[in-house]
């Protein structure tokens, strides 16, 4: 573990931050940067590579053939350095490593100052300027003005305007006065900041009793002027029409928020969980569903799955000359698990010579959705 932390410390000074900040844990970072062969691990550190992750639209890359690298031996679960080449054929600026996102951090004390000044109407550049003076120069701050601006933008998403929380509460009270079956639950802090709110009218609650077998939940629909995602629960009635089964505004898309929202929605629907729920491919949401909906089947949205197909397969010449049509027929024309598996095997057989082994496989489960095989 000490070796791994030491390696990570070096990487923060030399590896481009975009290659580090997509991961948080040390073992994940090392795994991302390693090419593993039996008994050995080879780590490559190339500064002058503008790598692209979109194979359908590759970008030109500039290479300097830098030989800087670290070779390590994986011995009994521990990393033992065997070769270190720290000579680069391009310029380095270790002092600028503080600009890497992984090295920047806005402390809680600074956040309080920024938040207070923002509510008092002080412009952000003035607030940041005072922080620079207090620290004795830009070089002594562990963050940039951009980090402060990002925090303020995020904090504003949690705050309603003057009287906004009260106006929203008053509206919901009027709705409940008109019909006691109107359900609403608001999550506010002591400063009147709206964290989360969920509501469902009597029609939605009644419709769920008849059409609550399969529910879709999507947070990518739209956002309001405060930047809060609108997250509706949607079902399908006997006419094949979409029906609203509840709606919410949430401040963050994390485990705490999703658990609160799912538990609130379950409370609204008298504790009756759906048989299946369809969402996008959000890992946090997947874990939260298993926490709240113990007996509910979770399926990924077919639209989100197929949206990634051009990105993953678009660079293959055969994609537009037959592979795409075969894939769509396999997905849409299959009426059972067995039929889908048969069609998928035929598709793989026809394209195995085109290096399709790395494609993610999904199996059809009834008419609900798709799951990882």
Coordinates of C-alpha atoms in Angstrom, one line a residue:
X1 CA 0.0 0.0 0.0
X2 CA 2.9 2.4 0.8
X3 CA 4.4 1.7 -2.7
X4 CA 1.0 2.3 -4.3
X5 CA 0.6 5.7 -2.5
X6 CA 4.2 6.6 -3.5
X7 CA 3.5 5.8 -7.1
X8 CA 0.3 7.8 -7.0
X9 CA 2.2 10.8 -5.6
X10 CA 4.5 10.7 -8.5
X11 CA 1.7 10.4 -11.0
X12 CA 0.0 13.5 -9.6
X13 CA 3.0 15.5 -10.7
X14 CA 3.6 14.1 -14.1
X15 CA 0.4 12.4 -15.5
X16 CA -2.3 14.6 -17.1
X17 CA -5.1 15.2 -14.6
X18 CA -7.8 13.9 -16.9
X19 CA -6.3 10.5 -16.6
X20 CA -6.4 10.6 -12.8
X21 CA -9.6 12.3 -11.8
X22 CA -12.0 9.9 -13.5
X23 CA -11.1 7.5 -10.6
X24 CA -10.9 8.1 -6.9
X25 CA -9.3 5.1 -5.2
X26 CA -5.6 4.3 -5.5
X27 CA -6.1 0.8 -6.7
X28 CA -8.5 2.0 -9.4
X29 CA -6.1 4.6 -10.6
X30 CA -3.3 2.1 -10.8
X31 CA -5.5 -0.4 -12.6
X32 CA -6.5 2.3 -15.1
X33 CA -2.9 3.1 -15.9
X34 CA -1.5 -0.4 -15.9
X35 CA -1.2 -3.0 -18.7
X36 CA -1.2 -6.3 -16.9
X37 CA 0.7 -9.3 -18.2
X38 CA 1.2 -12.6 -16.3
X39 CA 3.3 -11.8 -13.3
X40 CA 4.2 -8.3 -14.3
X41 CA 2.7 -4.9 -14.4
X42 CA 3.8 -2.2 -16.8
X43 CA 2.9 1.4 -16.2
X44 CA 3.2 3.9 -19.0
X45 CA 3.4 7.6 -18.4
X46 CA 3.1 9.6 -21.6
X47 CA 2.6 13.3 -21.2
X48 CA 2.1 14.4 -24.8
X49 CA -0.8 12.2 -25.8
X50 CA -4.2 13.7 -26.4
X51 CA -6.1 10.4 -26.2
X52 CA -9.7 10.0 -27.2
X53 CA -12.3 7.6 -25.8
X54 CA -14.7 8.1 -28.8
X55 CA -13.8 5.4 -31.3
X56 CA -16.5 6.5 -33.6
X57 CA -15.0 10.0 -33.9
X58 CA -11.3 9.6 -33.3
X59 CA -9.1 12.7 -32.9
X60 CA -5.6 13.3 -34.2
X61 CA -3.0 12.5 -31.5
X62 CA 0.3 14.2 -31.0
X63 CA 3.1 11.9 -29.8
X64 CA 6.6 12.6 -28.8
X65 CA 7.5 8.9 -28.2
X66 CA 8.4 9.7 -24.6
X67 CA 10.1 6.7 -23.0
X68 CA 9.2 7.6 -19.4
X69 CA 7.8 4.6 -17.7
X70 CA 7.7 2.5 -14.5
X71 CA 7.9 -1.3 -14.5
X72 CA 6.7 -3.1 -11.4
X73 CA 6.7 -6.8 -10.5
X74 CA 3.5 -8.1 -8.9
X75 CA 4.8 -10.4 -6.2
X76 CA 2.4 -12.0 -3.8
X77 CA 0.0 -9.1 -4.0
X78 CA 2.6 -6.4 -3.6
X79 CA 4.2 -4.2 -6.2
X80 CA 7.9 -4.2 -6.5
X81 CA 9.5 -1.6 -8.7
X82 CA 11.9 -3.1 -11.2
X83 CA 12.5 -0.3 -13.7
X84 CA 12.1 3.4 -13.5
X85 CA 12.8 5.7 -16.5
X86 CA 12.0 9.3 -15.4
X87 CA 13.7 11.0 -18.4
X88 CA 11.2 12.9 -20.6
X89 CA 11.8 14.2 -24.1
X90 CA 9.5 17.1 -23.5
X91 CA 9.1 20.0 -21.0
X92 CA 7.9 19.4 -17.5
X93 CA 6.4 21.8 -14.9
X94 CA 6.1 20.0 -11.6
X95 CA 5.3 23.3 -9.8
X96 CA 2.1 23.5 -11.9
X97 CA 0.8 20.2 -10.5
X98 CA -1.3 22.3 -8.1
X99 CA -3.5 23.2 -11.1
X100 CA -4.4 19.5 -11.5
X101 CA -7.9 18.9 -10.4
X102 CA -6.8 16.0 -8.1
X103 CA -4.7 18.5 -6.2
X104 CA -7.3 21.3 -5.9
X105 CA -9.6 21.5 -2.9
X106 CA -11.9 24.2 -1.6
X107 CA -12.0 23.9 2.2
X108 CA -15.1 24.2 4.3
X109 CA -14.0 27.5 5.7
X110 CA -13.5 29.0 2.3
X111 CA -16.9 27.6 1.2
X112 CA -18.6 29.4 4.1
X113 CA -16.9 32.7 3.1
X114 CA -17.9 32.3 -0.5
X115 CA -21.5 31.4 0.4
X116 CA -21.9 34.3 2.8
X117 CA -20.5 36.8 0.3
X118 CA -22.7 35.4 -2.5
X119 CA -25.8 35.9 -0.4
X120 CA -24.7 39.4 0.5
X121 CA -24.4 40.3 -3.2
X122 CA -20.5 40.4 -3.3
X123 CA -19.3 39.4 -6.8
X124 CA -17.2 36.3 -7.0
X125 CA -14.1 37.9 -8.5
X126 CA -14.1 40.2 -5.4
X127 CA -14.5 37.3 -3.0
X128 CA -11.7 35.4 -4.8
X129 CA -9.5 38.5 -4.7
X130 CA -9.9 38.8 -1.0
X131 CA -8.9 35.2 -0.6
X132 CA -5.8 35.8 -2.7
X133 CA -4.8 38.7 -0.5
X134 CA -5.4 36.7 2.6
X135 CA -3.2 33.9 1.4
X136 CA -0.4 36.1 0.3
X137 CA -0.6 35.4 -3.5
X138 CA -2.2 33.1 -6.1
X139 CA 0.6 30.5 -5.6
X140 CA -0.5 29.9 -2.0
X141 CA -4.1 29.0 -2.8
X142 CA -4.8 25.2 -3.3
X143 CA -7.6 26.1 -5.7
X144 CA -8.5 28.3 -8.7
X145 CA -11.2 30.9 -9.2
X146 CA -12.9 28.4 -11.4
X147 CA -13.3 26.0 -8.4
X148 CA -14.9 28.8 -6.4
X149 CA -17.3 29.6 -9.3
X150 CA -18.2 25.9 -9.6
X151 CA -19.0 25.7 -5.9
X152 CA -21.2 28.9 -6.0
X153 CA -23.1 27.6 -9.0
X154 CA -23.7 24.4 -7.2
X155 CA -24.8 26.1 -4.0
X156 CA -27.2 28.3 -5.8
X157 CA -28.9 25.2 -7.1
X158 CA -29.9 24.4 -3.5
X159 CA -31.2 27.9 -2.8
X160 CA -34.6 29.3 -3.8
X161 CA -35.0 33.0 -4.4
X162 CA -36.5 35.3 -1.8
X163 CA -39.6 33.7 -0.6
X164 CA -39.3 30.9 -3.1
X165 CA -39.5 28.1 -0.6
X166 CA -42.5 29.7 1.1
X167 CA -44.3 30.2 -2.2
X168 CA -43.8 26.6 -3.1
X169 CA -44.9 25.3 0.3
X170 CA -48.0 27.6 0.0
X171 CA -48.9 26.2 -3.4
X172 CA -48.7 22.6 -2.2
X173 CA -50.8 23.5 0.9
X174 CA -53.5 24.8 -1.4
X175 CA -53.4 21.6 -3.4
X176 CA -53.7 19.5 -0.3
X177 CA -56.6 21.6 0.9
X178 CA -58.5 21.0 -2.3
X179 CA -57.8 17.2 -2.1
X180 CA -56.4 15.5 1.0
X181 CA -55.1 12.7 -1.3
X182 CA -52.5 15.1 -2.8
X183 CA -49.1 13.9 -1.5
X184 CA -46.1 16.2 -1.1
X185 CA -42.9 16.0 0.9
X186 CA -40.3 18.7 0.9
X187 CA -36.7 18.4 2.2
X188 CA -35.5 21.9 3.4
X189 CA -32.6 23.0 5.5
X190 CA -32.7 25.6 8.2
X191 CA -31.8 28.4 5.8
X192 CA -34.7 27.8 3.4
X193 CA -32.7 25.9 0.9
X194 CA -34.6 23.4 -1.1
X195 CA -32.8 20.1 -1.2
X196 CA -35.5 17.8 -2.6
X197 CA -39.2 17.8 -3.1
X198 CA -41.6 15.1 -4.3
X199 CA -45.3 15.3 -5.1
X200 CA -48.0 13.2 -6.6
X201 CA -51.6 14.1 -7.3
X202 CA -54.6 11.8 -6.5
X203 CA -54.8 10.7 -10.2
X204 CA -51.2 9.5 -10.2
X205 CA -51.7 7.6 -6.9
X206 CA -54.9 6.0 -8.3
X207 CA -53.4 5.1 -11.6
X208 CA -50.5 3.3 -9.9
X209 CA -52.9 0.8 -8.3
X210 CA -53.7 -0.4 -11.9
X211 CA -50.6 0.3 -13.9
X212 CA -47.8 0.1 -11.4
X213 CA -46.2 -3.2 -12.6
X214 CA -43.5 -1.5 -14.6
X215 CA -42.2 2.0 -13.8
X216 CA -39.5 4.1 -15.5
X217 CA -37.4 6.7 -13.7
X218 CA -35.3 9.2 -15.5
X219 CA -33.3 12.2 -14.2
X220 CA -32.1 13.3 -17.7
X221 CA -35.4 14.9 -18.8
X222 CA -34.8 18.6 -18.0
X223 CA -33.7 21.0 -15.2
X224 CA -35.3 24.2 -13.9
X225 CA -33.7 27.6 -13.6
X226 CA -32.1 26.6 -10.3
X227 CA -30.3 23.7 -12.0
X228 CA -32.4 21.0 -10.2
X229 CA -33.1 17.9 -12.2
X230 CA -36.7 17.0 -12.8
X231 CA -37.1 13.3 -12.0
X232 CA -40.5 11.8 -12.9
X233 CA -41.9 8.4 -12.3
X234 CA -43.7 7.2 -15.4
X235 CA -45.8 4.2 -16.2
X236 CA -47.9 3.0 -19.2
X237 CA -51.7 2.5 -19.2
X238 CA -53.8 0.0 -21.1
X239 CA -53.9 2.3 -24.1
X240 CA -50.1 2.3 -24.4
X241 CA -50.0 5.9 -23.2
X242 CA -47.4 7.3 -20.7
X243 CA -48.9 8.3 -17.4
X244 CA -47.3 10.3 -14.6
X245 CA -46.9 8.4 -11.3
X246 CA -45.1 11.1 -9.3
X247 CA -42.6 13.8 -9.9
X248 CA -39.7 15.3 -8.0
X249 CA -37.0 18.0 -8.0
X250 CA -33.7 16.9 -6.6
X251 CA -30.6 18.8 -5.8
X252 CA -28.0 16.1 -6.3
X253 CA -27.9 12.7 -8.0
X254 CA -26.2 10.7 -5.2
X255 CA -27.0 7.8 -3.0
X256 CA -28.5 9.9 -0.1
X257 CA -30.9 11.7 -2.5
X258 CA -32.0 8.6 -4.4
X259 CA -32.7 6.6 -1.3
X260 CA -34.7 9.5 0.2
X261 CA -36.7 9.9 -3.1
X262 CA -37.4 6.1 -3.5
X263 CA -38.5 5.8 0.1
X264 CA -40.7 8.8 -0.2
X265 CA -42.3 7.5 -3.4
X266 CA -42.8 4.1 -1.8
X267 CA -44.5 5.8 1.1
X268 CA -46.8 7.8 -1.3
X269 CA -47.8 4.5 -3.0
X270 CA -48.8 2.9 0.3
X271 CA -45.7 0.8 0.5
X272 CA -46.5 -1.1 -2.7
X273 CA -43.3 -1.6 -4.7
X274 CA -43.3 -2.0 -8.5
X275 CA -42.5 -5.4 -10.0
X276 CA -39.9 -3.8 -12.3
X277 CA -38.2 -0.4 -12.7
X278 CA -36.4 0.9 -15.7
X279 CA -33.6 3.5 -15.4
X280 CA -30.5 4.7 -17.2
X281 CA -27.2 3.1 -16.5
X282 CA -26.3 5.0 -13.4
X283 CA -24.3 2.9 -10.9
X284 CA -25.4 4.9 -7.8
X285 CA -29.0 4.6 -8.8
X286 CA -28.6 0.8 -9.3
X287 CA -27.3 0.3 -5.8
X288 CA -30.0 2.5 -4.3
X289 CA -32.8 0.6 -6.0
X290 CA -31.6 -2.6 -4.3
X291 CA -31.7 -0.9 -1.0
X292 CA -35.3 0.4 -1.2
X293 CA -37.0 -1.9 -3.6
X294 CA -36.0 -5.3 -2.3
X295 CA -38.2 -7.4 -4.6
X296 CA -38.2 -5.2 -7.7
X297 CA -36.4 -6.2 -10.9
X298 CA -34.1 -3.5 -12.2
X299 CA -33.6 -3.1 -15.9
X300 CA -31.6 -0.6 -18.0
X301 CA -33.4 1.6 -20.4
X302 CA -33.1 0.3 -24.0
X303 CA -32.8 3.8 -25.4
X304 CA -29.7 4.5 -23.2
X305 CA -28.2 1.2 -24.2
X306 CA -28.6 1.6 -28.0
X307 CA -27.4 5.2 -27.7
X308 CA -23.9 3.9 -27.0
X309 CA -23.9 1.5 -30.0
X310 CA -22.7 4.1 -32.6
X311 CA -20.0 5.2 -30.1
X312 CA -18.7 1.7 -29.6
X313 CA -19.2 0.2 -33.0
X314 CA -19.4 3.2 -35.4
X315 CA -15.7 3.0 -36.4
X316 CA -16.2 -0.5 -37.9
X317 CA -16.7 -0.5 -41.6
X318 CA -19.3 -3.2 -41.4
X319 CA -21.5 -1.3 -38.9
X320 CA -23.2 0.7 -41.7
X321 CA -23.2 -2.1 -44.2
X322 CA -25.3 -4.7 -42.3
X323 CA -24.2 -5.0 -38.7
X324 CA -26.5 -2.2 -37.5
X325 CA -29.6 -3.7 -39.1
X326 CA -28.8 -7.2 -37.8
X327 CA -28.4 -5.7 -34.3
X328 CA -31.6 -3.8 -34.4
X329 CA -33.5 -6.9 -35.7
X330 CA -31.9 -8.9 -32.9
X331 CA -33.2 -6.4 -30.3
X332 CA -36.6 -5.4 -31.6
X333 CA -37.8 -8.6 -33.3
X334 CA -37.1 -11.0 -30.4
X335 CA -40.1 -12.0 -28.4
X336 CA -38.5 -14.3 -25.9
X337 CA -35.2 -15.0 -24.2
X338 CA -34.5 -18.0 -26.3
X339 CA -35.2 -16.2 -29.6
X340 CA -32.9 -13.3 -28.5
X341 CA -30.1 -15.6 -27.5
X342 CA -30.4 -17.5 -30.9
X343 CA -30.3 -14.2 -32.9
X344 CA -27.4 -12.9 -30.8
X345 CA -25.3 -16.0 -31.3
X346 CA -25.8 -15.7 -35.1
X347 CA -24.8 -12.1 -35.0
X348 CA -21.7 -12.8 -33.0
X349 CA -20.8 -15.7 -35.4
X350 CA -21.1 -13.4 -38.4
X351 CA -19.0 -10.7 -36.9
X352 CA -16.5 -12.6 -34.8
X353 CA -13.8 -12.0 -37.4
X354 CA -14.3 -8.2 -36.9
X355 CA -13.2 -8.2 -33.3
X356 CA -16.6 -8.2 -31.7
X357 CA -15.5 -10.1 -28.6
X358 CA -15.2 -6.9 -26.6
X359 CA -18.8 -5.9 -27.1
X360 CA -21.0 -5.8 -24.0
X361 CA -23.7 -8.5 -24.1
X362 CA -27.3 -7.9 -22.9
X363 CA -30.0 -10.5 -22.7
X364 CA -33.7 -9.9 -23.1
X365 CA -35.9 -10.6 -20.1
X366 CA -39.5 -10.8 -21.0
X367 CA -40.9 -7.5 -22.2
X368 CA -39.5 -5.5 -19.3
X369 CA -36.0 -4.4 -20.5
X370 CA -32.4 -5.6 -20.7
X371 CA -29.9 -6.7 -18.2
X372 CA -26.2 -7.6 -18.2
X373 CA -25.6 -11.2 -18.9

